[in-house]
CSV table of C-alpha atoms in Angstrom, one decimal:
chain,number,residue,atom,x,y,z
A,1,MET,CA,-0.3,14.0,15.2
A,2,SER,CA,-1.4,14.2,18.9
A,3,LYS,CA,0.8,15.8,21.5
A,4,GLU,CA,1.1,12.5,23.3
A,5,LEU,CA,2.2,10.6,20.2
A,6,ALA,CA,4.7,13.4,19.3
A,7,GLU,CA,6.2,13.2,22.7
A,8,SER,CA,6.4,9.4,22.7
A,9,ARG,CA,8.2,9.5,19.3
A,10,SER,CA,10.6,12.1,20.5
A,11,ALA,CA,11.7,9.8,23.3
A,12,VAL,CA,12.5,7.0,20.9
A,13,LYS,CA,15.9,6.6,19.1
A,14,THR,CA,15.2,7.1,15.4
A,15,ASN,CA,17.0,7.3,12.1
A,16,SER,CA,16.2,9.4,9.0
A,17,LEU,CA,15.2,6.8,6.4
A,18,THR,CA,13.7,6.6,3.0
A,19,VAL,CA,10.8,4.2,2.3
A,20,ILE,CA,13.1,1.5,0.9
A,21,GLN,CA,15.5,1.8,3.9
A,22,ALA,CA,12.5,1.6,6.3
A,23,ILE,CA,11.3,-1.6,4.5
A,24,ASN,CA,14.8,-3.1,4.8
A,25,ASN,CA,15.0,-2.1,8.4
A,26,GLY,CA,11.6,-3.7,9.1
A,27,LEU,CA,12.7,-7.0,7.4
A,28,ASN,CA,15.9,-6.9,9.4
A,29,VAL,CA,14.1,-6.5,12.7
A,30,MET,CA,11.6,-9.3,12.0
A,31,LEU,CA,14.3,-11.8,10.8
A,32,GLY,CA,16.2,-11.1,14.0
A,33,LYS,CA,13.2,-11.5,16.2
A,34,ASP,CA,11.8,-14.8,14.9
A,35,LYS,CA,13.8,-17.7,13.5
A,36,HIS,CA,10.7,-18.9,11.6
A,37,THR,CA,10.6,-15.8,9.5
A,38,LEU,CA,12.4,-16.0,6.1
A,39,ILE,CA,12.5,-14.2,2.8
A,40,LEU,CA,12.3,-15.7,-0.7
A,41,GLY,CA,12.2,-14.4,-4.2
A,42,GLU,CA,14.2,-13.6,-7.3
A,43,ASP,CA,17.6,-11.9,-6.6
A,44,VAL,CA,16.7,-11.2,-2.9
A,45,GLY,CA,19.8,-12.7,-1.5
A,46,LYS,CA,23.2,-12.1,-3.2
A,47,ASN,CA,22.0,-9.0,-5.1
A,48,GLY,CA,19.8,-7.7,-2.3
A,49,GLY,CA,16.7,-7.4,-4.5
A,50,VAL,CA,16.1,-5.4,-7.7
A,51,PHE,CA,15.5,-2.2,-5.6
A,52,ARG,CA,17.9,-3.3,-2.8
A,53,ALA,CA,15.1,-3.8,-0.3
A,54,THR,CA,16.8,-6.9,1.1
A,55,ASP,CA,20.3,-5.6,0.8
A,56,GLY,CA,22.7,-7.2,3.3
A,57,LEU,CA,20.1,-9.5,4.8
A,58,GLN,CA,21.5,-12.8,3.3
A,59,GLU,CA,24.9,-11.9,4.5
A,60,LYS,CA,23.6,-11.4,8.0
A,61,PHE,CA,21.1,-14.2,8.3
A,62,GLY,CA,22.3,-16.8,5.8
A,63,GLU,CA,21.1,-18.5,2.7
A,64,ASN,CA,18.5,-20.5,4.5
A,65,ARG,CA,16.7,-17.4,5.7
A,66,VAL,CA,17.1,-15.2,2.6
A,67,VAL,CA,16.5,-17.5,-0.3
A,68,ASP,CA,17.2,-16.8,-4.0
A,69,THR,CA,14.6,-18.6,-6.1
A,70,PRO,CA,14.3,-19.6,-9.7
A,71,LEU,CA,12.4,-17.2,-12.0
A,72,SER,CA,9.0,-18.7,-11.2
A,73,GLU,CA,6.4,-16.6,-9.4
A,74,ALA,CA,3.9,-19.5,-9.3
A,75,GLY,CA,6.7,-21.7,-8.0
A,76,PHE,CA,7.9,-19.7,-5.1
A,77,VAL,CA,4.5,-18.4,-4.0
A,78,GLY,CA,3.4,-22.0,-4.0
A,79,ALA,CA,6.5,-22.9,-2.0
A,80,ALA,CA,5.6,-20.2,0.5
A,81,VAL,CA,2.1,-21.7,0.9
A,82,GLY,CA,3.7,-25.0,1.9
A,83,MET,CA,6.1,-23.2,4.3
A,84,ALA,CA,3.3,-21.3,6.0
A,85,PHE,CA,1.3,-24.5,6.3
A,86,ASN,CA,4.2,-25.9,8.3
A,87,GLY,CA,4.7,-23.1,10.7
A,88,LEU,CA,7.1,-20.8,8.9
A,89,ARG,CA,6.5,-17.1,8.2
A,90,PRO,CA,7.6,-16.6,4.6
A,91,ILE,CA,7.9,-13.1,3.1
A,92,VAL,CA,7.8,-13.4,-0.7
A,93,GLU,CA,9.2,-10.6,-2.9
A,94,ILE,CA,7.6,-10.1,-6.3
A,95,GLN,CA,10.0,-7.9,-8.3
A,96,PHE,CA,7.2,-5.8,-9.8
A,97,LEU,CA,3.5,-6.1,-9.2
A,98,GLY,CA,3.0,-6.7,-12.9
A,99,PHE,CA,5.0,-9.9,-12.5
A,100,ILE,CA,2.5,-11.4,-10.0
A,101,TYR,CA,0.2,-12.7,-12.7
A,102,PRO,CA,1.8,-16.1,-13.0
A,103,ALA,CA,1.2,-16.5,-9.3
A,104,PHE,CA,-2.4,-15.4,-9.5
A,105,GLU,CA,-3.8,-18.9,-9.4
A,106,GLN,CA,-1.8,-19.7,-6.3
A,107,ILE,CA,-3.1,-16.6,-4.5
A,108,ALA,CA,-6.7,-17.0,-5.7
A,109,THR,CA,-7.1,-20.7,-5.0
A,110,HIS,CA,-4.7,-21.4,-2.1
A,111,VAL,CA,-3.4,-18.3,-0.3
A,112,THR,CA,-6.8,-16.7,0.2
A,113,ARG,CA,-8.9,-19.8,0.8
A,114,THR,CA,-6.9,-21.9,3.3
A,115,ARG,CA,-8.6,-20.7,6.4
A,116,THR,CA,-12.1,-21.3,4.9
A,117,ARG,CA,-11.1,-24.5,3.2
A,118,THR,CA,-9.9,-26.0,6.5
A,119,LEU,CA,-12.7,-24.7,8.6
A,120,GLY,CA,-10.3,-22.5,10.5
A,121,HIS,CA,-7.9,-25.3,11.4
A,122,TYR,CA,-5.1,-23.8,9.3
A,123,ASN,CA,-4.0,-20.3,8.5
A,124,LEU,CA,-1.3,-19.0,6.2
A,125,GLN,CA,0.9,-16.5,8.0
A,126,MET,CA,2.7,-15.0,5.0
A,127,VAL,CA,3.4,-11.7,3.3
A,128,ILE,CA,3.7,-11.0,-0.4
A,129,ARG,CA,5.7,-7.8,-1.1
A,130,ALA,CA,5.4,-6.1,-4.5
A,131,PRO,CA,6.7,-2.8,-5.8
A,132,TYR,CA,3.9,-1.2,-7.9
A,133,GLY,CA,3.0,1.9,-9.9
A,134,SER,CA,4.2,4.2,-12.6
A,135,GLY,CA,6.4,7.3,-12.6
A,136,VAL,CA,9.8,5.6,-12.6
A,137,ARG,CA,10.2,5.1,-16.4
A,138,SER,CA,9.9,1.3,-16.3
A,139,PRO,CA,9.2,-0.9,-19.3
A,140,GLU,CA,5.8,-2.6,-20.1
A,141,ILE,CA,4.3,-4.7,-17.3
A,142,HIS,CA,6.6,-3.2,-14.7
A,143,SER,CA,4.3,-0.2,-13.8
A,144,ASP,CA,0.8,-1.8,-13.2
A,145,SER,CA,-1.4,-0.7,-10.3
A,146,VAL,CA,-3.9,-3.5,-10.0
A,147,GLU,CA,-4.6,-3.5,-6.3
A,148,ALA,CA,-8.3,-3.9,-7.1
A,149,PHE,CA,-7.7,-7.5,-8.3
A,150,PHE,CA,-6.7,-8.5,-4.8
A,151,ALA,CA,-9.0,-6.2,-2.8
A,152,HIS,CA,-11.8,-8.3,-4.4
A,153,MET,CA,-10.4,-11.5,-2.8
A,154,PRO,CA,-11.7,-12.2,0.7
A,155,GLY,CA,-8.9,-13.9,2.7
A,156,ILE,CA,-6.0,-11.6,2.0
A,157,LYS,CA,-5.4,-8.1,3.4
A,158,VAL,CA,-4.1,-5.5,1.0
A,159,VAL,CA,-1.8,-2.8,2.5
A,160,CYS,CA,-0.1,0.2,0.8
A,161,PRO,CA,2.1,2.6,2.8
A,162,SER,CA,3.0,6.1,1.6
A,163,ASN,CA,5.9,7.1,3.8
A,164,ALA,CA,8.8,5.5,5.7
A,165,TYR,CA,7.3,5.5,9.2
A,166,ASP,CA,4.2,3.6,8.0
A,167,ALA,CA,6.2,1.4,5.7
A,168,LYS,CA,8.1,-0.2,8.6
A,169,GLY,CA,5.2,-0.3,11.0
A,170,LEU,CA,2.7,-1.7,8.5
A,171,LEU,CA,5.2,-4.3,7.3
A,172,ILE,CA,5.9,-5.5,10.8
A,173,ALA,CA,2.1,-5.7,11.4
A,174,ALA,CA,1.7,-7.6,8.2
A,175,ILE,CA,4.4,-10.2,9.1
A,176,GLU,CA,2.8,-10.7,12.5
A,177,ASP,CA,-0.8,-10.9,11.1
A,178,PRO,CA,-2.1,-14.5,11.3
A,179,ASP,CA,-3.4,-14.3,7.7
A,180,PRO,CA,-1.9,-13.5,4.3
A,181,VAL,CA,-1.1,-9.9,3.4
A,182,LEU,CA,-0.3,-8.4,0.1
A,183,PHE,CA,2.1,-5.5,0.8
A,184,LEU,CA,2.3,-3.0,-2.0
A,185,GLU,CA,5.3,-0.6,-2.2
A,186,PRO,CA,5.1,2.5,-4.3
A,187,MET,CA,8.3,2.5,-6.4
A,188,ARG,CA,7.8,6.2,-7.0
A,189,LEU,CA,8.4,7.0,-3.3
A,190,TYR,CA,11.1,4.5,-2.6
A,191,ARG,CA,14.0,7.0,-2.5
A,192,GLY,CA,12.1,10.2,-2.0
A,193,LYS,CA,11.3,12.0,1.2
A,194,ARG,CA,13.1,10.9,4.4
A,195,GLU,CA,11.4,10.5,7.8
A,196,ASP,CA,12.4,9.8,11.3
A,197,VAL,CA,11.8,6.0,11.8
A,198,PRO,CA,12.3,4.3,15.2
A,199,GLU,CA,15.2,1.8,15.3
A,200,ALA,CA,13.2,-0.6,17.5
A,201,LYS,CA,10.3,-2.8,16.6
A,202,TYR,CA,6.9,-1.1,16.3
A,203,SER,CA,3.7,-1.7,14.3
A,204,VAL,CA,1.0,0.3,12.6
A,205,GLU,CA,-2.4,-1.3,12.9
A,206,LEU,CA,-3.8,-2.8,9.6
A,207,GLY,CA,-7.2,-1.7,8.5
A,208,LYS,CA,-6.9,1.8,9.9
A,209,GLY,CA,-6.6,5.0,7.7
A,210,LYS,CA,-4.9,8.1,8.8
A,211,LEU,CA,-6.1,11.7,8.8
A,212,VAL,CA,-3.0,13.5,7.3
A,213,GLU,CA,-4.5,17.0,6.9
A,214,GLN,CA,-7.6,18.6,8.4
A,215,GLY,CA,-10.1,20.8,6.6
A,216,ASP,CA,-13.8,21.7,6.3
A,217,ASP,CA,-14.7,21.8,2.6
A,218,VAL,CA,-13.7,18.5,0.9
A,219,THR,CA,-12.6,15.0,1.8
A,220,VAL,CA,-9.7,13.8,-0.4
A,221,LEU,CA,-8.9,10.1,-0.2
A,222,ALA,CA,-5.7,8.6,-1.5
A,223,TRP,CA,-2.9,6.0,-0.8
A,224,GLY,CA,0.6,5.1,-1.8
A,225,ALA,CA,2.2,7.3,-4.4
A,226,MET,CA,-0.9,9.4,-4.8
A,227,MET,CA,-0.5,10.9,-1.4
A,228,PRO,CA,2.1,13.5,-2.4
A,229,VAL,CA,-0.1,14.3,-5.4
A,230,ALA,CA,-3.1,14.8,-3.2
A,231,LEU,CA,-1.2,16.9,-0.7
A,232,THR,CA,0.2,19.2,-3.3
A,233,ALA,CA,-3.2,19.8,-4.7
A,234,THR,CA,-4.8,20.5,-1.4
A,235,GLU,CA,-2.0,22.9,-0.5
A,236,GLN,CA,-2.8,24.8,-3.7
A,237,MET,CA,-6.5,24.9,-2.8
A,238,ARG,CA,-5.7,26.2,0.7
A,239,GLN,CA,-4.2,29.2,-0.9
A,240,HIS,CA,-7.6,29.8,-2.5
A,241,GLY,CA,-9.5,29.5,0.8
A,242,ILE,CA,-10.6,25.8,0.3
A,243,THR,CA,-9.5,23.4,3.0
A,244,CYS,CA,-9.5,19.6,2.8
A,245,ASP,CA,-9.5,16.5,5.0
A,246,VAL,CA,-6.8,14.4,3.4
A,247,ILE,CA,-7.0,10.7,4.4
A,248,ASP,CA,-4.3,8.2,3.7
A,249,LEU,CA,-6.2,4.9,3.6
A,250,ARG,CA,-3.1,2.8,4.1
A,251,THR,CA,-5.1,-0.5,4.0
A,252,LEU,CA,-7.2,-1.2,0.9
A,253,TYR,CA,-8.8,-4.4,2.2
A,254,PRO,CA,-10.3,-4.1,4.6
A,255,LEU,CA,-11.1,-0.4,4.1
A,256,ASP,CA,-11.5,1.8,7.2
A,257,LYS,CA,-15.2,2.7,6.8
A,258,ASP,CA,-15.3,4.7,10.0
A,259,ILE,CA,-12.6,7.3,9.0
A,260,ILE,CA,-14.2,7.6,5.5
A,261,SER,CA,-17.7,8.2,6.8
A,262,GLU,CA,-16.8,10.5,9.6
A,263,SER,CA,-14.9,12.8,7.3
A,264,VAL,CA,-17.5,12.8,4.5
A,265,GLN,CA,-20.3,13.6,7.0
A,266,LYS,CA,-18.2,16.6,8.1
A,267,THR,CA,-17.3,18.0,4.6
A,268,GLY,CA,-20.1,16.7,2.4
A,269,ARG,CA,-17.8,16.6,-0.7
A,270,VAL,CA,-15.5,13.8,-1.9
A,271,VAL,CA,-12.5,13.5,-4.3
A,272,ILE,CA,-10.8,10.0,-4.6
A,273,VAL,CA,-7.4,9.8,-6.1
A,274,HIS,CA,-5.8,6.5,-7.3
A,275,GLU,CA,-3.3,5.5,-9.9
A,276,GLY,CA,-5.1,2.3,-11.0
A,277,HIS,CA,-7.6,2.3,-13.9
A,278,GLU,CA,-10.9,4.0,-13.2
A,279,THR,CA,-13.3,1.1,-14.1
A,280,GLY,CA,-13.5,-1.4,-11.3
A,281,GLY,CA,-10.9,0.4,-9.2
A,282,VAL,CA,-10.9,0.6,-5.4
A,283,GLY,CA,-12.4,4.1,-5.8
A,284,SER,CA,-15.6,2.5,-6.9
A,285,GLU,CA,-15.8,0.6,-3.6
A,286,ILE,CA,-15.2,3.7,-1.6
A,287,ILE,CA,-18.1,5.4,-3.4
A,288,SER,CA,-20.3,2.5,-2.5
A,289,ILE,CA,-19.2,2.8,1.2
A,290,ILE,CA,-20.1,6.5,1.2
A,291,ASN,CA,-23.4,5.8,-0.5
A,292,ASN,CA,-24.2,3.3,2.2
A,293,THR,CA,-23.1,5.4,5.2
A,294,SER,CA,-23.2,9.1,4.3
A,295,PHE,CA,-25.3,9.7,1.1
A,296,LEU,CA,-27.6,12.2,2.8
A,297,TYR,CA,-24.6,14.3,3.9
A,298,LEU,CA,-23.3,14.8,0.3
A,299,ARG,CA,-23.5,18.3,-1.1
A,300,ALA,CA,-22.1,17.4,-4.6
A,301,PRO,CA,-21.5,14.3,-6.7
A,302,MET,CA,-18.3,12.5,-5.8
A,303,GLU,CA,-15.3,12.8,-8.1
A,304,ARG,CA,-12.5,10.3,-9.0
A,305,VAL,CA,-9.1,11.3,-10.3
A,306,THR,CA,-7.5,8.1,-11.6
A,307,GLY,CA,-5.4,6.4,-14.2
A,308,PHE,CA,-7.1,5.9,-17.5
A,309,ASP,CA,-8.7,2.7,-18.8
A,310,VAL,CA,-5.7,1.7,-21.0
A,311,PRO,CA,-2.6,-0.3,-20.3
A,312,VAL,CA,0.0,1.8,-18.5
A,313,PRO,CA,1.8,3.4,-21.4
A,314,LEU,CA,5.6,3.3,-22.1
A,315,PHE,CA,7.5,6.1,-20.4
A,316,ALA,CA,7.2,8.7,-23.2
A,317,LEU,CA,3.5,8.9,-22.3
A,318,GLU,CA,3.7,8.0,-18.6
A,319,ASN,CA,3.1,11.5,-17.4
A,320,ASP,CA,-0.1,11.8,-19.4
A,321,TYR,CA,-1.4,8.7,-17.7
A,322,LEU,CA,-0.7,9.5,-14.1
A,323,PRO,CA,-3.0,11.7,-11.9
A,324,THR,CA,-1.5,15.1,-11.3
A,325,PRO,CA,-2.0,17.8,-8.7
A,326,GLU,CA,-3.6,19.9,-11.4
A,327,ARG,CA,-6.3,17.2,-12.2
A,328,VAL,CA,-6.9,16.8,-8.4
A,329,SER,CA,-7.2,20.6,-8.0
A,330,GLN,CA,-9.7,20.7,-10.8
A,331,ALA,CA,-11.8,17.9,-9.2
A,332,ILE,CA,-11.8,19.8,-5.9
A,333,ARG,CA,-13.0,23.0,-7.5
A,334,LYS,CA,-15.7,21.0,-9.3
A,335,VAL,CA,-17.2,19.6,-6.1
A,336,VAL,CA,-16.9,22.9,-4.2
A,337,ASN,CA,-18.6,24.8,-7.0
A,338,PHE,CA,-21.4,22.3,-7.7
C-alpha cells in the first residue's frame, strides 16, 4: 500500500468487518443511495440470506426492495432481466454457485447478450451474487468453483474478492457498472479475518488486479479463497530465501493483463493457484496471456496448483481436493529449481 493511500484510509471512519459483514454493509449503502436498487433471491428477506449477507435489510428497506422469491433460479434471474430492462438495478442472490445451473440459460442467452442484441440501445445493469468454493463442509453441489464457465461469456464481468475491504468496494463498483456482473463470494473466507472497512461509500475498480506481496523470484497468481493459501506458501518460501510477487487478480473477466505481464517479466517464473478444476480453468487463460506477452522472459515452465478434474468430493475428502500451502510451496520450488 502506498503512503498516500495509507494516510487517506487513516483519515476515514472505519469498522473492523469480516467479508460477510462488508458485503452486507455494501448492500446497505447502495440500497440507501439509490431507490432503483433492489435485492431478490431465496430467503434474502425475512431470514437475511442463507449466510446472513442480507440480514436486516428487508426490515430497513421493506419487502419491495428486498424480495423473497420462490425456489426458481431461472425464474428470478429472468425476472431480474426484465427489471434491468426497465431501469431498475437488481442484485440477485444465488444461495450457492452450484445452484446457478438452472439459470444458466437466462445468463447465457439474455443477461450476456442484451447490449449486443440491441446494438447498444439497451444494457442490463444487474449483479448476480453467488457464494462459491469448498472448505466449509457443504453437501454435494454446494461447493463448486466454476468461474471459468462465466469467464468464457463475453458480456458479463466476473469478480471475486478475497478480503473485506475489496468485497465492499468491488461490490459497489459492480452495482454501479452499466453491464452485468457475476460477483463470486468465497464462503471459506466469509467469517475469517477482519479488516478495517470505511463506513462511507467507496469503490474498487473492476478489471484491476492487486500486488499483495513483492518479490523477485516467482510470480504467484491467485484469487478468492486461494489468496490465504498462496500467502502462507510464499511466507514459507521467504524463510528459505525465495521471494514472490503475489497478485490477487480480483476480476477474472476481464483479466488485468498489465499486472500479470509486468510481474512475469520481472520474475521469469509463474505459479497459478485456483480452486476450480484444472482442465479449462481460468489458469489456462492466464498461461495464454503470459505466452502472448512475456514468453521470452520465462526461465521455467509455468506451474498450476488447482482442484482436480473430479466433482468436488463430499466433506470427508474435501481437504484432499483443495490446493494447500504445501502443494503451492512444492510448485514454487519446482520453478525455481528448473
